[in-house]
């Protein structure tokens, strides 16, 4: 396998090798270029700043200015709209490279990019009649222009604390149709980028007078953060992913015009039914964290961590065995995940869906298992706050909690869907 020689960036940093070597993983030059851009930016700029966002639990706004300058806020915006046109796989691989250096930046960038990936390439793969598609293309162009020209940041507050974010019932946040648009009322918890996004991409239920709320009527609306009636409440002092600033959002009679729709009526529901890999998009961040835990361990045991005395610990057989276990686990995570993000499509087979759940579970649980092993193996001095490992450990613990595909729900679904065909029941 021919790996590219180590390159130096503008600051003279020796750049890391890609997590997924383009030749070995059969990526084309355009994909490799975009993924390398994300990696180089994250290693040279975001890695050094990650400690600050974590300690202060503040949003990485400086990183977002860099992402805008590098064109990465528009990575999945179609080329016709001025973006880079990255599809699902390319975006996922780029996001994993960012997660390797700053988990909170990668996770929030995911919320932003998914606003464009779901309304862009994913929506292009769904059914719409010509009139609906033309209206959608005209509306999404407004959102894309704001991102490309002004660096607008979008978030995805879906969770409400009930069963809606798991896909069980209709969202409690409601959009009432009025002249020219909708009036939105409701509450979202764990709303990453709260107070920092320019637009909150809210999932809500369109409810007309006298109608019952149903999941089919889910709307995906981008509410300008400055709209009257939006407030950010509660504090934010969590275990990990502290730079995501995932506070609570309250919407009280917020009016939004029709062009706020990121997807036409009925299309989000169609996507959730027919494009389930849309919910695997939280995983790339944690693939990056898994790689980061491994990379750190190798450097640490070789005595090559910057700022640490060059003490080698690699000669102990127990450490070598732990590293072997970590390498095997990392390869397992990367392999199943790469397959799942590569085969993502509309109407996947049952096997592909089960594999997507298995990939999500493997990544979300595996990243933290690797970080745990890394701390045990490297030892006490490795988990001081002056080094990134303890942050990787805390950040990686959060992945398995993300709805709708929490580790628990993945287990539930794999077990049930492997044993029952659709519609099958026991007497
Ligand atoms: C760092 C961080 C950032 C986040 N950012 C966002 C964001 O930007 N946008 C957003 O929408 N959400 C975000 N979330 C929220 C996340 O997706 C979950 O909605 C949230 O963690 C759920 O909270 P809970 O575990 O208290 O939920 P609970 O509803 O109490 O669920 C607890 C657990 O029970 C299980 N469970 C829940 N529902 C069911 C069910 N129907 N059937 C079986 N089991 C079930 C699940 O395993 C779940 O983990 C973020 C979370 C974290 C930790």
Short mmCIF file of N, CA and C and ligand atoms in Angstrom, two decimals, residues 107 111 156-159 161-163 165-166 189-192 236 240-241 244 246 398 400-403 406 408-409 412, ligand 1:
data_model
loop_
_atom_site.label_atom_id
_atom_site.label_comp_id
_atom_site.label_asym_id
_atom_site.label_seq_id
_atom_site.Cartn_x
_atom_site.Cartn_y
_atom_site.Cartn_z
N UNK A 107 -18.83 17.42 15.80
CA UNK A 107 -20.22 17.09 16.10
C UNK A 107 -21.16 18.24 15.70
N UNK A 111 -24.15 18.77 12.54
CA UNK A 111 -25.52 19.33 12.54
C UNK A 111 -25.66 20.32 11.39
N UNK A 156 -29.35 21.61 14.28
CA UNK A 156 -30.43 20.63 14.14
C UNK A 156 -31.03 20.28 15.49
N UNK A 157 -31.78 21.17 16.10
CA UNK A 157 -32.40 20.80 17.37
C UNK A 157 -33.67 19.96 17.15
N UNK A 158 -33.57 18.66 17.42
CA UNK A 158 -34.70 17.74 17.22
C UNK A 158 -35.24 17.23 18.57
N UNK A 159 -34.31 16.99 19.52
CA UNK A 159 -34.68 16.28 20.75
C UNK A 159 -35.61 17.12 21.62
N UNK A 161 -36.93 15.39 24.67
CA UNK A 161 -37.00 14.74 25.99
C UNK A 161 -38.08 13.68 26.06
N UNK A 162 -38.90 13.54 25.02
CA UNK A 162 -39.91 12.48 24.97
C UNK A 162 -39.53 11.46 23.91
N UNK A 163 -40.52 10.74 23.37
CA UNK A 163 -40.23 9.64 22.44
C UNK A 163 -40.08 10.11 20.98
N UNK A 165 -37.83 12.11 19.32
CA UNK A 165 -36.53 12.05 18.66
C UNK A 165 -36.12 10.61 18.36
N UNK A 166 -36.70 9.65 19.09
CA UNK A 166 -36.42 8.23 18.80
C UNK A 166 -37.30 7.74 17.65
N UNK A 189 -34.55 20.22 23.65
CA UNK A 189 -33.47 20.08 24.64
C UNK A 189 -32.20 19.66 23.91
N UNK A 190 -31.07 19.82 24.57
CA UNK A 190 -29.77 19.41 23.99
C UNK A 190 -29.60 19.98 22.58
N UNK A 191 -29.90 21.26 22.43
CA UNK A 191 -29.83 21.88 21.10
C UNK A 191 -28.40 22.40 20.88
N UNK A 192 -27.54 21.53 20.32
CA UNK A 192 -26.16 21.96 20.06
C UNK A 192 -26.17 23.24 19.25
N UNK A 236 -25.07 24.90 30.89
CA UNK A 236 -24.41 23.87 30.08
C UNK A 236 -23.07 23.56 30.72
N UNK A 240 -18.86 15.77 28.73
CA UNK A 240 -18.04 15.85 27.51
C UNK A 240 -18.75 16.61 26.42
N UNK A 241 -18.10 16.73 25.27
CA UNK A 241 -18.63 17.49 24.12
C UNK A 241 -19.08 18.87 24.58
N UNK A 244 -20.04 21.93 22.33
CA UNK A 244 -21.25 21.92 21.50
C UNK A 244 -22.30 22.91 22.01
N UNK A 246 -24.97 22.69 24.08
CA UNK A 246 -26.27 22.12 23.73
C UNK A 246 -27.33 22.50 24.77
N UNK A 398 -20.12 10.30 25.10
CA UNK A 398 -21.42 10.90 24.75
C UNK A 398 -22.08 10.28 23.52
N UNK A 400 -22.91 7.24 22.49
CA UNK A 400 -23.93 6.20 22.62
C UNK A 400 -25.27 6.74 23.10
N UNK A 401 -25.31 8.03 23.45
CA UNK A 401 -26.55 8.62 23.99
C UNK A 401 -27.35 9.37 22.94
N UNK A 402 -26.80 9.44 21.72
CA UNK A 402 -27.42 10.30 20.73
C UNK A 402 -28.60 9.60 20.05
N UNK A 403 -29.76 10.22 20.19
CA UNK A 403 -30.96 9.69 19.52
C UNK A 403 -30.95 10.09 18.04
N UNK A 406 -29.39 5.53 19.66
CA UNK A 406 -28.56 5.30 20.85
C UNK A 406 -28.08 3.85 20.81
N UNK A 408 -28.47 1.64 23.00
CA UNK A 408 -29.58 0.78 23.46
C UNK A 408 -30.59 0.52 22.34
N UNK A 409 -30.96 1.60 21.64
CA UNK A 409 -31.96 1.44 20.58
C UNK A 409 -31.41 0.62 19.42
N UNK A 412 -31.83 -2.93 20.52
CA UNK A 412 -33.27 -3.27 20.43
C UNK A 412 -33.64 -3.62 19.00
C1 LIG B 1 -23.28 16.30 23.52
C2 LIG B 1 -24.67 16.13 23.03
C3 LIG B 1 -25.11 16.91 21.98
C4 LIG B 1 -26.42 16.77 21.51
N1 LIG B 1 -26.84 17.57 20.48
C5 LIG B 1 -28.10 17.42 20.00
C6 LIG B 1 -28.58 18.25 18.94
O1 LIG B 1 -27.87 19.10 18.40
N2 LIG B 1 -29.85 18.06 18.51
C7 LIG B 1 -30.64 17.14 19.06
O2 LIG B 1 -31.77 17.01 18.60
N3 LIG B 1 -30.25 16.36 20.08
C8 LIG B 1 -28.99 16.48 20.56
N4 LIG B 1 -28.57 15.70 21.61
C9 LIG B 1 -29.57 14.88 22.31
C10 LIG B 1 -29.51 13.41 22.06
O3 LIG B 1 -29.67 13.08 20.72
C11 LIG B 1 -30.62 12.75 22.88
O4 LIG B 1 -31.86 13.24 22.47
C12 LIG B 1 -30.47 13.00 24.35
O5 LIG B 1 -29.19 12.66 24.79
C13 LIG B 1 -31.51 12.13 25.00
O6 LIG B 1 -31.57 12.45 26.35
P1 LIG B 1 -31.88 11.31 27.42
O7 LIG B 1 -30.83 10.26 27.27
O8 LIG B 1 -32.04 12.01 28.69
O9 LIG B 1 -33.26 10.77 26.85
P2 LIG B 1 -34.30 9.76 27.41
O10 LIG B 1 -35.52 10.05 26.60
O11 LIG B 1 -34.37 9.81 28.89
O12 LIG B 1 -33.76 8.37 26.98
C14 LIG B 1 -32.82 7.66 27.73
C15 LIG B 1 -32.43 6.43 26.95
O13 LIG B 1 -33.58 5.58 26.86
C16 LIG B 1 -33.61 4.97 25.60
N5 LIG B 1 -34.84 5.31 24.88
C17 LIG B 1 -35.33 6.55 24.58
N6 LIG B 1 -36.47 6.45 23.88
C18 LIG B 1 -36.71 5.13 23.72
C19 LIG B 1 -37.73 4.38 23.07
N7 LIG B 1 -38.73 4.99 22.43
N8 LIG B 1 -37.61 3.03 23.12
C20 LIG B 1 -36.61 2.41 23.77
N9 LIG B 1 -35.61 3.09 24.40
C21 LIG B 1 -35.67 4.41 24.37
C22 LIG B 1 -32.46 5.45 24.80
O14 LIG B 1 -31.40 4.52 24.80
C23 LIG B 1 -32.02 6.71 25.50
O15 LIG B 1 -30.63 6.90 25.40
C24 LIG B 1 -27.28 15.82 22.10
C25 LIG B 1 -26.81 15.03 23.15
C26 LIG B 1 -25.54 15.16 23.62
C27 LIG B 1 -25.08 14.28 24.73
#
